[in-house]
Amino acid sequence: MSATENGLVTVRVTVNGRAYERAVEPRKALSDFIREDLGLTGTHVACEHGFCGVCNILLDGQTVRSCLMFAVQVDGHAIETVESLASPDGTLSPLQQAFNDHAGLQCGYCTPGMLMTAKEHLDRHPDGGTDEEIREAIAGVLCRCTGYQQIIESIRAAATTGKGA
Amino acid sequence: MKPAPFAYHAPTALDEALALLAAEPEARLLAGGQSLVPRMRLRVEKPAVVIDLNRVEGLDGIAVDGGAVTVGALVRQQALVDDEAVFRAHPLIRLAGSHAGFHTTRHRGTVGGSIAFAAPWAELSATAITLGATITARSSAGERAIAAGDFFLGPHQTALAAGEMVTQVRFPAADAGTGFGFHEASPRWRDYATAAASASITVRDGAVADARLTLLRAAPAPLQVDAASILAGRAVDEAAIADVVAALDGIDPPDDVEASGRHRARLARTLTERALADAWANAKEAAA
């Protein structure tokens, strides 16, 4: 991280395995940086105040709300976004396929945050854990369509395929 | 909304951070950002200077020594809750701490940030008081220790002076035969607490030797109830619990958009009953 002449700060970050370097204003949210500066619009922003979890991404392997971090803070770190899940040829990951098969989404707006949060849960509980653990894991992500039951079934299904996230 | 522009500093040494804070007393310290950043986005706060503590070295350690737990201010809440040695020394920290936000916010949210922000619903504030923790406050002029029981003065009001920051929270070892209880009521699972009760009871020779009870949202600041004087020498049966609940008659929680004061007062009584019953059961088990 280094300051430039016009008040911008240079950020070097690895996103989905690829290195990026950009100059940003310190107040630029990480969520806006990912979408606007890197062009990775899979990460959605909804409330932008940390309530909804839709913008959840993985920072160094842990979920964080990307709207509650500034881009300057991720200099030297590694991020994974929803774009990291599917294969380059477009084949869905087992988790994404399970959401598709079990109606784990309707409008799709919360889905990127839900998927990254579910991925973290499955990375830690390859067998899916208990239903209560799944509910606890996604408690911080709001979905206004599904009623959550199908999301829980999707995560359970992804676990039972034995392929994880 | 987007935050207003600010000058950004990311010191790597504590002395550097404290010197910046001394030079800019109105600067805001950015730790986990789970409370500060929403306030900046709402523009409730428009700091001209933000000092990011996340690159400061030496503030993220957890040490457990003879049952005492020392936690650096920058320790993430999830790391504290997950730590097995911390859990063995003070089960209350996991019991109450896992109610603080969600996994995702606890990955960023820090122990020192929660303490310094002093939100009226903060489970870690009540935990620190109930466990008799000591908070270390440091400025460029030096360091002082503040008892958690004297630290929280009101909503977002603490004993910290301008230029001071929280650097450490130390929870002393629990006495033998101590048990804990924590109960919280919230409108939705894992939402902000409408009310909460945190209790600690130490049993000796089958009776209460010490007891602490801290209530959240029963008053503007965490409320410390003198349960020890009511329970000392007794068994914690229904009558004993009723005596502690009777001591809550005078509480008058403020009304707000989430709940009436009357509702919060009723919750305080019920949660007190549950927290004391749990603490007593756990203490007897610990003493056995």
CSV table of C-alpha atoms in Angstrom, one decimal:
chain,number,residue,atom,x,y,z
A,1,MET,CA,0.0,0.0,0.0
A,2,SER,CA,1.5,3.3,-1.0
A,3,ALA,CA,0.0,6.8,-1.4
A,4,THR,CA,0.1,8.6,-4.7
A,5,GLU,CA,0.1,12.3,-5.4
A,6,ASN,CA,-3.6,12.8,-5.8
A,7,GLY,CA,-4.7,11.3,-2.5
A,8,LEU,CA,-5.2,7.8,-4.1
A,9,VAL,CA,-3.6,4.8,-2.5
A,10,THR,CA,-2.2,1.9,-4.5
A,11,VAL,CA,-3.7,-1.5,-3.6
A,12,ARG,CA,-2.2,-4.8,-4.6
A,13,VAL,CA,-4.6,-7.7,-4.0
A,14,THR,CA,-5.1,-11.3,-5.3
A,15,VAL,CA,-8.6,-12.0,-6.3
A,16,ASN,CA,-9.7,-15.5,-7.3
A,17,GLY,CA,-6.0,-16.3,-7.8
A,18,ARG,CA,-5.2,-13.4,-10.1
A,19,ALA,CA,-3.1,-10.4,-9.0
A,20,TYR,CA,-4.5,-6.9,-9.4
A,21,GLU,CA,-3.1,-3.4,-8.8
A,22,ARG,CA,-5.3,-0.4,-8.6
A,23,ALA,CA,-5.1,3.2,-7.2
A,24,VAL,CA,-8.2,4.0,-5.0
A,25,GLU,CA,-9.6,6.6,-2.7
A,26,PRO,CA,-9.3,5.5,1.0
A,27,ARG,CA,-13.0,5.7,1.4
A,28,LYS,CA,-13.7,3.3,-1.4
A,29,ALA,CA,-15.6,0.3,-0.1
A,30,LEU,CA,-14.2,-3.1,-0.9
A,31,SER,CA,-17.5,-4.1,-2.4
A,32,ASP,CA,-17.4,-1.2,-4.8
A,33,PHE,CA,-13.8,-1.9,-5.5
A,34,ILE,CA,-14.5,-5.4,-6.5
A,35,ARG,CA,-17.5,-4.4,-8.7
A,36,GLU,CA,-16.3,-1.1,-10.2
A,37,ASP,CA,-12.5,-1.3,-10.2
A,38,LEU,CA,-12.1,-5.0,-10.9
A,39,GLY,CA,-15.3,-5.5,-12.9
A,40,LEU,CA,-16.3,-8.5,-10.9
A,41,THR,CA,-20.0,-7.9,-10.6
A,42,GLY,CA,-20.9,-11.3,-9.2
A,43,THR,CA,-20.6,-9.8,-5.7
A,44,HIS,CA,-23.8,-8.0,-5.1
A,45,VAL,CA,-24.4,-5.0,-2.8
A,46,ALA,CA,-27.8,-4.5,-1.1
A,47,CYS,CA,-28.0,-2.7,2.2
A,48,GLU,CA,-24.4,-1.5,2.2
A,49,HIS,CA,-24.5,-1.1,6.0
A,50,GLY,CA,-23.5,-4.6,7.1
A,51,PHE,CA,-27.0,-5.9,7.9
A,52,CYS,CA,-27.8,-8.2,5.0
A,53,GLY,CA,-24.7,-10.2,4.2
A,54,VAL,CA,-25.4,-10.2,0.5
A,55,CYS,CA,-21.9,-8.8,-0.2
A,56,ASN,CA,-20.1,-11.6,1.8
A,57,ILE,CA,-16.8,-12.7,0.3
A,58,LEU,CA,-13.9,-14.7,1.5
A,59,LEU,CA,-10.9,-12.7,2.8
A,60,ASP,CA,-7.9,-15.0,3.5
A,61,GLY,CA,-10.4,-17.9,3.7
A,62,GLN,CA,-12.9,-16.3,6.0
A,63,THR,CA,-16.2,-14.6,5.2
A,64,VAL,CA,-16.3,-10.9,5.6
A,65,ARG,CA,-18.9,-8.3,4.7
A,66,SER,CA,-17.2,-6.5,1.8
A,67,CYS,CA,-19.3,-3.3,2.3
A,68,LEU,CA,-17.8,-2.9,5.8
A,69,MET,CA,-14.2,-2.9,4.6
A,70,PHE,CA,-12.2,-0.3,2.7
A,71,ALA,CA,-10.3,-1.5,-0.4
A,72,VAL,CA,-7.1,0.0,1.1
A,73,GLN,CA,-7.4,-2.6,3.9
A,74,VAL,CA,-6.9,-5.6,1.6
A,75,ASP,CA,-3.5,-4.6,0.2
A,76,GLY,CA,-1.4,-7.8,0.3
A,77,HIS,CA,-4.3,-10.1,1.0
A,78,ALA,CA,-6.2,-12.7,-1.0
A,79,ILE,CA,-9.9,-12.6,-1.8
A,80,GLU,CA,-12.3,-15.1,-3.3
A,81,THR,CA,-15.6,-14.0,-4.8
A,82,VAL,CA,-18.5,-16.0,-6.2
A,83,GLU,CA,-16.7,-16.0,-9.6
A,84,SER,CA,-14.3,-18.4,-8.1
A,85,LEU,CA,-16.9,-21.2,-7.8
A,86,ALA,CA,-17.8,-22.3,-11.3
A,87,SER,CA,-15.2,-23.8,-13.7
A,88,PRO,CA,-13.7,-21.6,-16.4
A,89,ASP,CA,-16.0,-23.5,-18.9
A,90,GLY,CA,-19.1,-22.4,-16.9
A,91,THR,CA,-19.7,-25.7,-15.2
A,92,LEU,CA,-21.3,-25.0,-11.9
A,93,SER,CA,-19.6,-26.1,-8.7
A,94,PRO,CA,-21.5,-28.8,-6.7
A,95,LEU,CA,-22.7,-26.2,-4.3
A,96,GLN,CA,-24.1,-24.0,-7.1
A,97,GLN,CA,-25.6,-27.0,-8.8
A,98,ALA,CA,-27.3,-28.0,-5.5
A,99,PHE,CA,-28.8,-24.5,-5.3
A,100,ASN,CA,-30.1,-24.9,-8.8
A,101,ASP,CA,-31.5,-28.4,-8.2
A,102,HIS,CA,-33.2,-27.6,-4.9
A,103,ALA,CA,-34.6,-24.1,-5.6
A,104,GLY,CA,-32.1,-22.4,-3.2
A,105,LEU,CA,-32.7,-19.2,-5.0
A,106,GLN,CA,-35.5,-17.2,-6.5
A,107,CYS,CA,-34.6,-13.7,-7.5
A,108,GLY,CA,-30.9,-14.5,-7.0
A,109,TYR,CA,-29.9,-11.2,-5.4
A,110,CYS,CA,-28.6,-12.7,-2.1
A,111,THR,CA,-27.2,-15.8,-3.8
A,112,PRO,CA,-23.5,-14.7,-4.1
A,113,GLY,CA,-23.3,-13.9,-0.4
A,114,MET,CA,-25.3,-17.1,0.4
A,115,LEU,CA,-23.0,-19.2,-1.7
A,116,MET,CA,-19.7,-17.8,-0.3
A,117,THR,CA,-21.1,-18.2,3.3
A,118,ALA,CA,-22.2,-21.8,2.5
A,119,LYS,CA,-18.8,-22.5,1.0
A,120,GLU,CA,-17.1,-21.5,4.2
A,121,HIS,CA,-19.5,-23.6,6.2
A,122,LEU,CA,-18.9,-26.7,4.0
A,123,ASP,CA,-15.1,-26.1,4.0
A,124,ARG,CA,-15.4,-26.5,7.8
A,125,HIS,CA,-18.1,-29.1,7.9
A,126,PRO,CA,-17.6,-31.3,4.8
A,127,ASP,CA,-20.5,-33.5,6.1
A,128,GLY,CA,-22.7,-30.5,6.2
A,129,GLY,CA,-23.0,-30.5,10.0
A,130,THR,CA,-26.4,-30.4,11.7
A,131,ASP,CA,-29.3,-28.4,10.4
A,132,GLU,CA,-28.8,-26.0,13.4
A,133,GLU,CA,-25.2,-25.5,12.3
A,134,ILE,CA,-26.3,-24.7,8.8
A,135,ARG,CA,-28.9,-22.2,10.1
A,136,GLU,CA,-26.3,-20.6,12.3
A,137,ALA,CA,-23.9,-20.4,9.4
A,138,ILE,CA,-26.3,-18.5,7.2
A,139,ALA,CA,-28.0,-16.5,9.9
A,140,GLY,CA,-26.1,-13.4,8.9
A,141,VAL,CA,-27.3,-13.5,5.3
A,142,LEU,CA,-30.8,-12.2,4.5
A,143,CYS,CA,-32.9,-13.8,1.7
A,144,ARG,CA,-36.3,-12.3,1.0
A,145,CYS,CA,-37.6,-14.9,-1.4
A,146,THR,CA,-37.0,-18.5,-0.4
A,147,GLY,CA,-37.9,-18.7,3.2
A,148,TYR,CA,-34.5,-20.3,3.7
A,149,GLN,CA,-35.7,-23.9,3.8
A,150,GLN,CA,-34.6,-24.6,0.3
A,151,ILE,CA,-31.3,-23.0,0.9
A,152,ILE,CA,-30.7,-25.3,3.9
A,153,GLU,CA,-31.8,-28.2,1.7
A,154,SER,CA,-29.4,-27.1,-1.0
A,155,ILE,CA,-26.4,-26.9,1.4
A,156,ARG,CA,-27.4,-30.3,2.8
A,157,ALA,CA,-27.5,-31.7,-0.7
A,158,ALA,CA,-24.1,-30.3,-1.6
A,159,ALA,CA,-22.7,-31.9,1.5
A,160,THR,CA,-24.2,-35.3,0.8
A,161,THR,CA,-22.9,-35.4,-2.8
A,162,GLY,CA,-19.6,-35.6,-1.0
A,163,LYS,CA,-18.1,-33.1,-3.3
A,164,GLY,CA,-18.2,-30.2,-0.8
A,165,ALA,CA,-18.3,-26.6,-2.1
B,1,MET,CA,-24.6,5.9,1.4
B,2,LYS,CA,-20.9,6.2,0.9
B,3,PRO,CA,-18.6,7.5,3.7
B,4,ALA,CA,-17.4,11.1,3.5
B,5,PRO,CA,-13.8,11.5,2.4
B,6,PHE,CA,-11.1,11.1,5.1
B,7,ALA,CA,-7.3,11.0,5.4
B,8,TYR,CA,-6.2,7.4,6.0
B,9,HIS,CA,-3.3,6.2,8.2
B,10,ALA,CA,-2.3,2.6,8.6
B,11,PRO,CA,0.4,2.5,11.2
B,12,THR,CA,2.3,-0.7,11.9
B,13,ALA,CA,3.5,0.1,15.4
B,14,LEU,CA,1.4,1.0,18.5
B,15,ASP,CA,3.5,4.0,19.4
B,16,GLU,CA,3.0,5.3,15.9
B,17,ALA,CA,-0.8,4.9,16.2
B,18,LEU,CA,-0.8,6.6,19.6
B,19,ALA,CA,1.3,9.5,18.2
B,20,LEU,CA,-1.2,9.9,15.4
B,21,LEU,CA,-4.1,9.8,17.8
B,22,ALA,CA,-2.4,12.4,20.1
B,23,ALA,CA,-1.9,14.7,17.1
B,24,GLU,CA,-5.5,14.2,15.9
B,25,PRO,CA,-7.7,13.6,19.0
B,26,GLU,CA,-10.8,13.7,16.8
B,27,ALA,CA,-9.6,10.9,14.6
B,28,ARG,CA,-11.5,7.6,14.7
B,29,LEU,CA,-9.7,4.4,15.3
B,30,LEU,CA,-10.7,1.7,12.8
B,31,ALA,CA,-10.5,-1.8,14.2
B,32,GLY,CA,-13.0,-4.4,12.9
B,33,GLY,CA,-15.2,-1.7,11.4
B,34,GLN,CA,-18.4,-3.6,12.0
B,35,SER,CA,-19.9,-0.7,13.9
B,36,LEU,CA,-17.8,2.3,12.8
B,37,VAL,CA,-18.1,1.7,9.1
B,38,PRO,CA,-22.0,1.5,9.1
B,39,ARG,CA,-22.0,4.8,11.1
B,40,MET,CA,-19.6,6.4,8.6
B,41,ARG,CA,-21.8,5.2,5.8
B,42,LEU,CA,-24.9,6.7,7.5
B,43,ARG,CA,-22.7,9.8,7.9
B,44,VAL,CA,-23.5,9.8,11.6
B,45,GLU,CA,-19.7,10.0,11.8
B,46,LYS,CA,-17.6,11.9,9.4
B,47,PRO,CA,-14.1,11.7,10.8
B,48,ALA,CA,-11.5,13.8,8.9
B,49,VAL,CA,-8.9,11.3,9.9
B,50,VAL,CA,-9.1,7.5,10.2
B,51,ILE,CA,-6.3,5.5,11.9
B,52,ASP,CA,-6.6,1.9,10.8
B,53,LEU,CA,-5.2,-0.4,13.6
B,54,ASN,CA,-5.3,-3.6,11.5
B,55,ARG,CA,-1.6,-3.5,10.6
B,56,VAL,CA,-0.4,-2.6,14.1
B,57,GLU,CA,1.7,-5.5,15.4
B,58,GLY,CA,1.4,-7.0,18.9
B,59,LEU,CA,-2.3,-6.4,19.6
B,60,ASP,CA,-3.7,-9.7,18.4
B,61,GLY,CA,-2.4,-12.1,21.0
B,62,ILE,CA,-4.4,-14.4,23.3
B,63,ALA,CA,-2.6,-15.7,26.4
B,64,VAL,CA,-4.1,-18.1,29.0
B,65,ASP,CA,-2.0,-18.4,32.1
B,66,GLY,CA,-3.2,-20.2,35.2
B,67,GLY,CA,-6.8,-19.6,34.3
B,68,ALA,CA,-6.3,-15.9,33.6
B,69,VAL,CA,-7.1,-14.8,30.0
B,70,THR,CA,-5.3,-11.8,28.4
B,71,VAL,CA,-6.6,-10.7,25.1
B,72,GLY,CA,-5.1,-8.1,22.8
B,73,ALA,CA,-7.5,-5.4,21.6
B,74,LEU,CA,-7.2,-6.5,18.0
B,75,VAL,CA,-8.1,-10.2,18.6
B,76,ARG,CA,-11.1,-11.0,16.4
B,77,GLN,CA,-14.2,-12.0,18.3
B,78,GLN,CA,-14.5,-15.3,16.4
B,79,ALA,CA,-10.9,-16.2,17.4
B,80,LEU,CA,-11.7,-15.5,21.0
B,81,VAL,CA,-14.9,-17.5,20.9
B,82,ASP,CA,-13.2,-20.4,19.1
B,83,ASP,CA,-10.2,-20.6,21.5
B,84,GLU,CA,-10.3,-23.8,23.5
B,85,ALA,CA,-8.0,-22.7,26.2
B,86,VAL,CA,-10.1,-19.5,26.7
B,87,PHE,CA,-13.2,-21.7,26.8
B,88,ARG,CA,-11.7,-23.9,29.5
B,89,ALA,CA,-10.7,-20.9,31.6
B,90,HIS,CA,-13.9,-18.9,31.1
B,91,PRO,CA,-16.8,-20.7,29.4
B,92,LEU,CA,-18.9,-17.5,29.7
B,93,ILE,CA,-16.7,-15.9,27.0
B,94,ARG,CA,-17.9,-18.4,24.4
B,95,LEU,CA,-21.4,-18.7,25.8
B,96,ALA,CA,-22.0,-14.9,25.6
B,97,GLY,CA,-19.6,-14.0,22.8
B,98,SER,CA,-21.2,-16.3,20.3
B,99,HIS,CA,-24.3,-14.0,20.5
B,100,ALA,CA,-22.2,-11.1,19.3
B,101,GLY,CA,-23.3,-10.6,15.7
B,102,PHE,CA,-22.6,-13.4,13.2
B,103,HIS,CA,-19.6,-15.6,12.2
B,104,THR,CA,-19.0,-13.2,9.4
B,105,THR,CA,-19.0,-10.0,11.5
B,106,ARG,CA,-17.0,-11.8,14.3
B,107,HIS,CA,-14.3,-12.6,11.7
B,108,ARG,CA,-13.6,-8.8,11.5
B,109,GLY,CA,-15.1,-7.4,14.8
B,110,THR,CA,-12.5,-7.1,17.5
B,111,VAL,CA,-12.6,-7.5,21.3
B,112,GLY,CA,-11.1,-4.1,21.9
B,113,GLY,CA,-13.4,-2.5,19.3
B,114,SER,CA,-16.5,-3.9,21.0
B,115,ILE,CA,-15.3,-2.8,24.4
B,116,ALA,CA,-14.4,0.7,23.3
B,117,PHE,CA,-17.6,1.2,21.2
B,118,ALA,CA,-19.7,0.3,24.3
B,119,ALA,CA,-22.9,-0.5,22.5
B,120,PRO,CA,-25.7,-1.1,25.0
B,121,TRP,CA,-26.3,-4.5,23.6
B,122,ALA,CA,-22.7,-5.6,23.6
B,123,GLU,CA,-22.4,-9.1,25.1
B,124,LEU,CA,-18.6,-8.6,25.6
B,125,SER,CA,-19.2,-5.6,27.8
B,126,ALA,CA,-21.4,-7.6,30.2
B,127,THR,CA,-18.9,-10.5,30.0
B,128,ALA,CA,-16.0,-8.3,31.0
B,129,ILE,CA,-18.0,-6.9,34.0
B,130,THR,CA,-19.2,-10.2,35.2
B,131,LEU,CA,-15.8,-11.8,35.0
B,132,GLY,CA,-14.2,-8.8,36.8
B,133,ALA,CA,-12.0,-8.0,33.8
B,134,THR,CA,-9.4,-5.2,33.7
B,135,ILE,CA,-9.2,-3.0,30.6
B,136,THR,CA,-5.9,-1.5,29.6
B,137,ALA,CA,-6.1,2.0,28.2
B,138,ARG,CA,-3.0,3.5,26.5
B,139,SER,CA,-2.1,6.9,25.2
B,140,SER,CA,1.1,8.5,24.0
B,141,ALA,CA,1.5,9.7,27.7
B,142,GLY,CA,1.3,6.2,29.2
B,143,GLU,CA,-0.9,3.4,30.3
B,144,ARG,CA,-3.6,2.8,32.9
B,145,ALA,CA,-5.8,0.0,34.0
B,146,ILE,CA,-9.6,0.4,34.3
B,147,ALA,CA,-11.9,-2.1,36.0
B,148,ALA,CA,-14.6,-3.2,33.6
B,149,GLY,CA,-17.1,-2.3,36.2
B,150,ASP,CA,-16.0,1.3,36.1
B,151,PHE,CA,-15.5,1.5,32.3
B,152,PHE,CA,-19.0,1.6,30.8
B,153,LEU,CA,-20.8,4.9,31.6
B,154,GLY,CA,-23.6,4.9,29.1
B,155,PRO,CA,-24.5,4.1,25.5
B,156,HIS,CA,-21.2,4.6,23.6
B,157,GLN,CA,-19.8,6.4,26.6
B,158,THR,CA,-16.7,5.0,28.4
B,159,ALA,CA,-14.0,6.0,30.9
B,160,LEU,CA,-11.6,6.4,28.0
B,161,ALA,CA,-10.0,9.9,27.8
B,162,ALA,CA,-9.2,11.7,24.5
B,163,GLY,CA,-6.1,10.2,23.0
B,164,GLU,CA,-6.5,6.9,24.8
B,165,MET,CA,-7.2,3.6,23.2
B,166,VAL,CA,-8.0,0.1,24.5
B,167,THR,CA,-5.0,-2.1,24.1
B,168,GLN,CA,-5.8,-5.2,26.2
B,169,VAL,CA,-8.6,-6.9,28.2
B,170,ARG,CA,-7.5,-9.2,31.0
B,171,PHE,CA,-10.0,-11.6,32.6
B,172,PRO,CA,-8.6,-12.9,36.0
B,173,ALA,CA,-8.8,-16.6,36.8
B,174,ALA,CA,-12.1,-17.8,38.1
B,175,ASP,CA,-12.2,-19.1,41.7
B,176,ALA,CA,-12.6,-22.8,42.1
B,177,GLY,CA,-16.3,-23.8,42.1
B,178,THR,CA,-17.4,-21.0,39.8
B,179,GLY,CA,-20.2,-21.5,37.3
B,180,PHE,CA,-21.6,-19.2,34.6
B,181,GLY,CA,-24.9,-18.5,33.0
B,182,PHE,CA,-25.9,-16.2,30.1
B,183,HIS,CA,-29.3,-15.7,28.5
B,184,GLU,CA,-30.4,-13.2,25.9
B,185,ALA,CA,-33.7,-12.3,24.2
B,186,SER,CA,-33.7,-10.8,20.7
B,187,PRO,CA,-36.5,-10.4,18.1
B,188,ARG,CA,-34.8,-12.6,15.6
B,189,TRP,CA,-32.1,-15.3,16.1
B,190,ARG,CA,-28.7,-13.6,16.5
B,191,ASP,CA,-30.2,-10.1,16.3
B,192,TYR,CA,-29.2,-7.4,18.7
B,193,ALA,CA,-30.2,-8.2,22.3
B,194,THR,CA,-33.4,-6.7,23.5
B,195,ALA,CA,-32.2,-7.7,26.9
B,196,ALA,CA,-29.6,-10.1,28.3
B,197,ALA,CA,-28.4,-11.4,31.7
B,198,SER,CA,-24.9,-12.6,32.5
B,199,ALA,CA,-24.2,-14.3,35.8
B,200,SER,CA,-21.4,-15.9,37.7
B,201,ILE,CA,-21.7,-17.8,41.0
B,202,THR,CA,-18.9,-19.3,43.1
B,203,VAL,CA,-19.9,-22.2,45.4
B,204,ARG,CA,-18.1,-23.1,48.6
B,205,ASP,CA,-19.3,-25.8,51.0
B,206,GLY,CA,-22.6,-26.1,49.2
B,207,ALA,CA,-23.5,-22.4,49.4
B,208,VAL,CA,-22.9,-19.2,47.5
B,209,ALA,CA,-19.5,-17.6,48.3
B,210,ASP,CA,-19.7,-15.0,45.5
B,211,ALA,CA,-22.1,-14.0,42.8
B,212,ARG,CA,-22.1,-11.4,40.0
B,213,LEU,CA,-25.0,-10.4,37.8
B,214,THR,CA,-24.8,-8.0,34.9
B,215,LEU,CA,-27.8,-7.0,32.8
B,216,LEU,CA,-27.8,-5.5,29.3
B,217,ARG,CA,-30.4,-2.9,28.3
B,218,ALA,CA,-32.0,-2.8,31.8
B,219,ALA,CA,-30.4,0.7,32.0
B,220,PRO,CA,-28.5,3.0,29.6
B,221,ALA,CA,-25.2,1.3,30.6
B,222,PRO,CA,-24.7,-2.4,31.6
B,223,LEU,CA,-26.4,-2.7,35.0
B,224,GLN,CA,-24.4,-4.4,37.8
B,225,VAL,CA,-26.7,-6.0,40.3
B,226,ASP,CA,-25.4,-6.7,43.8
B,227,ALA,CA,-26.5,-10.4,43.7
B,228,ALA,CA,-23.7,-11.4,46.1
B,229,SER,CA,-25.2,-9.7,49.1
B,230,ILE,CA,-28.5,-11.4,48.5
B,231,LEU,CA,-27.2,-14.8,47.7
B,232,ALA,CA,-24.1,-15.1,50.0
B,233,GLY,CA,-24.3,-18.2,52.2
B,234,ARG,CA,-27.5,-19.5,50.6
B,235,ALA,CA,-28.4,-22.2,48.1
B,236,VAL,CA,-29.8,-20.7,44.9
B,237,ASP,CA,-33.3,-22.1,45.1
B,238,GLU,CA,-36.5,-20.5,43.9
B,239,ALA,CA,-36.8,-18.2,46.9
B,240,ALA,CA,-33.2,-17.0,46.5
B,241,ILE,CA,-33.7,-16.3,42.8
B,242,ALA,CA,-37.0,-14.5,43.7
B,243,ASP,CA,-35.1,-12.3,46.1
B,244,VAL,CA,-32.7,-11.2,43.4
B,245,VAL,CA,-35.5,-10.6,41.0
B,246,ALA,CA,-37.2,-8.5,43.6
B,247,ALA,CA,-34.1,-6.3,43.8
B,248,LEU,CA,-34.8,-5.5,40.1
B,249,ASP,CA,-38.0,-3.7,41.0
B,250,GLY,CA,-36.4,-0.3,40.7
B,251,ILE,CA,-35.1,-0.7,37.2
B,252,ASP,CA,-36.5,1.6,34.6
B,253,PRO,CA,-35.2,0.8,31.2
B,254,PRO,CA,-35.7,3.5,28.6
B,255,ASP,CA,-38.4,3.1,25.9
B,256,ASP,CA,-37.2,3.0,22.3
B,257,VAL,CA,-38.5,1.9,18.9
B,258,GLU,CA,-37.5,-1.7,19.5
B,259,ALA,CA,-39.1,-2.3,22.8
B,260,SER,CA,-40.9,-0.5,25.7
B,261,GLY,CA,-39.1,-0.1,28.9
B,262,ARG,CA,-41.7,-2.3,30.6
B,263,HIS,CA,-41.1,-5.1,28.2
B,264,ARG,CA,-37.3,-4.9,28.8
B,265,ALA,CA,-37.9,-4.9,32.5
B,266,ARG,CA,-39.9,-8.1,32.3
B,267,LEU,CA,-37.3,-9.7,30.1
B,268,ALA,CA,-34.6,-8.6,32.6
B,269,ARG,CA,-36.4,-10.6,35.4
B,270,THR,CA,-37.0,-13.7,33.3
B,271,LEU,CA,-33.4,-13.7,31.9
B,272,THR,CA,-32.0,-13.2,35.4
B,273,GLU,CA,-33.9,-16.2,36.7
B,274,ARG,CA,-32.5,-18.3,33.9
B,275,ALA,CA,-28.9,-17.0,34.1
B,276,LEU,CA,-28.8,-17.5,37.9
B,277,ALA,CA,-30.2,-21.0,37.6
B,278,ASP,CA,-27.7,-22.0,35.0
B,279,ALA,CA,-24.8,-20.4,36.9
B,280,TRP,CA,-25.8,-22.3,40.1
B,281,ALA,CA,-26.1,-25.6,38.3
B,282,ASN,CA,-22.7,-25.1,36.6
B,283,ALA,CA,-21.1,-23.9,39.9
B,284,LYS,CA,-22.3,-27.0,41.8
B,285,GLU,CA,-20.9,-29.2,39.0
B,286,ALA,CA,-17.6,-27.3,39.1
B,287,ALA,CA,-17.4,-27.6,42.8
B,288,ALA,CA,-18.2,-31.3,42.8
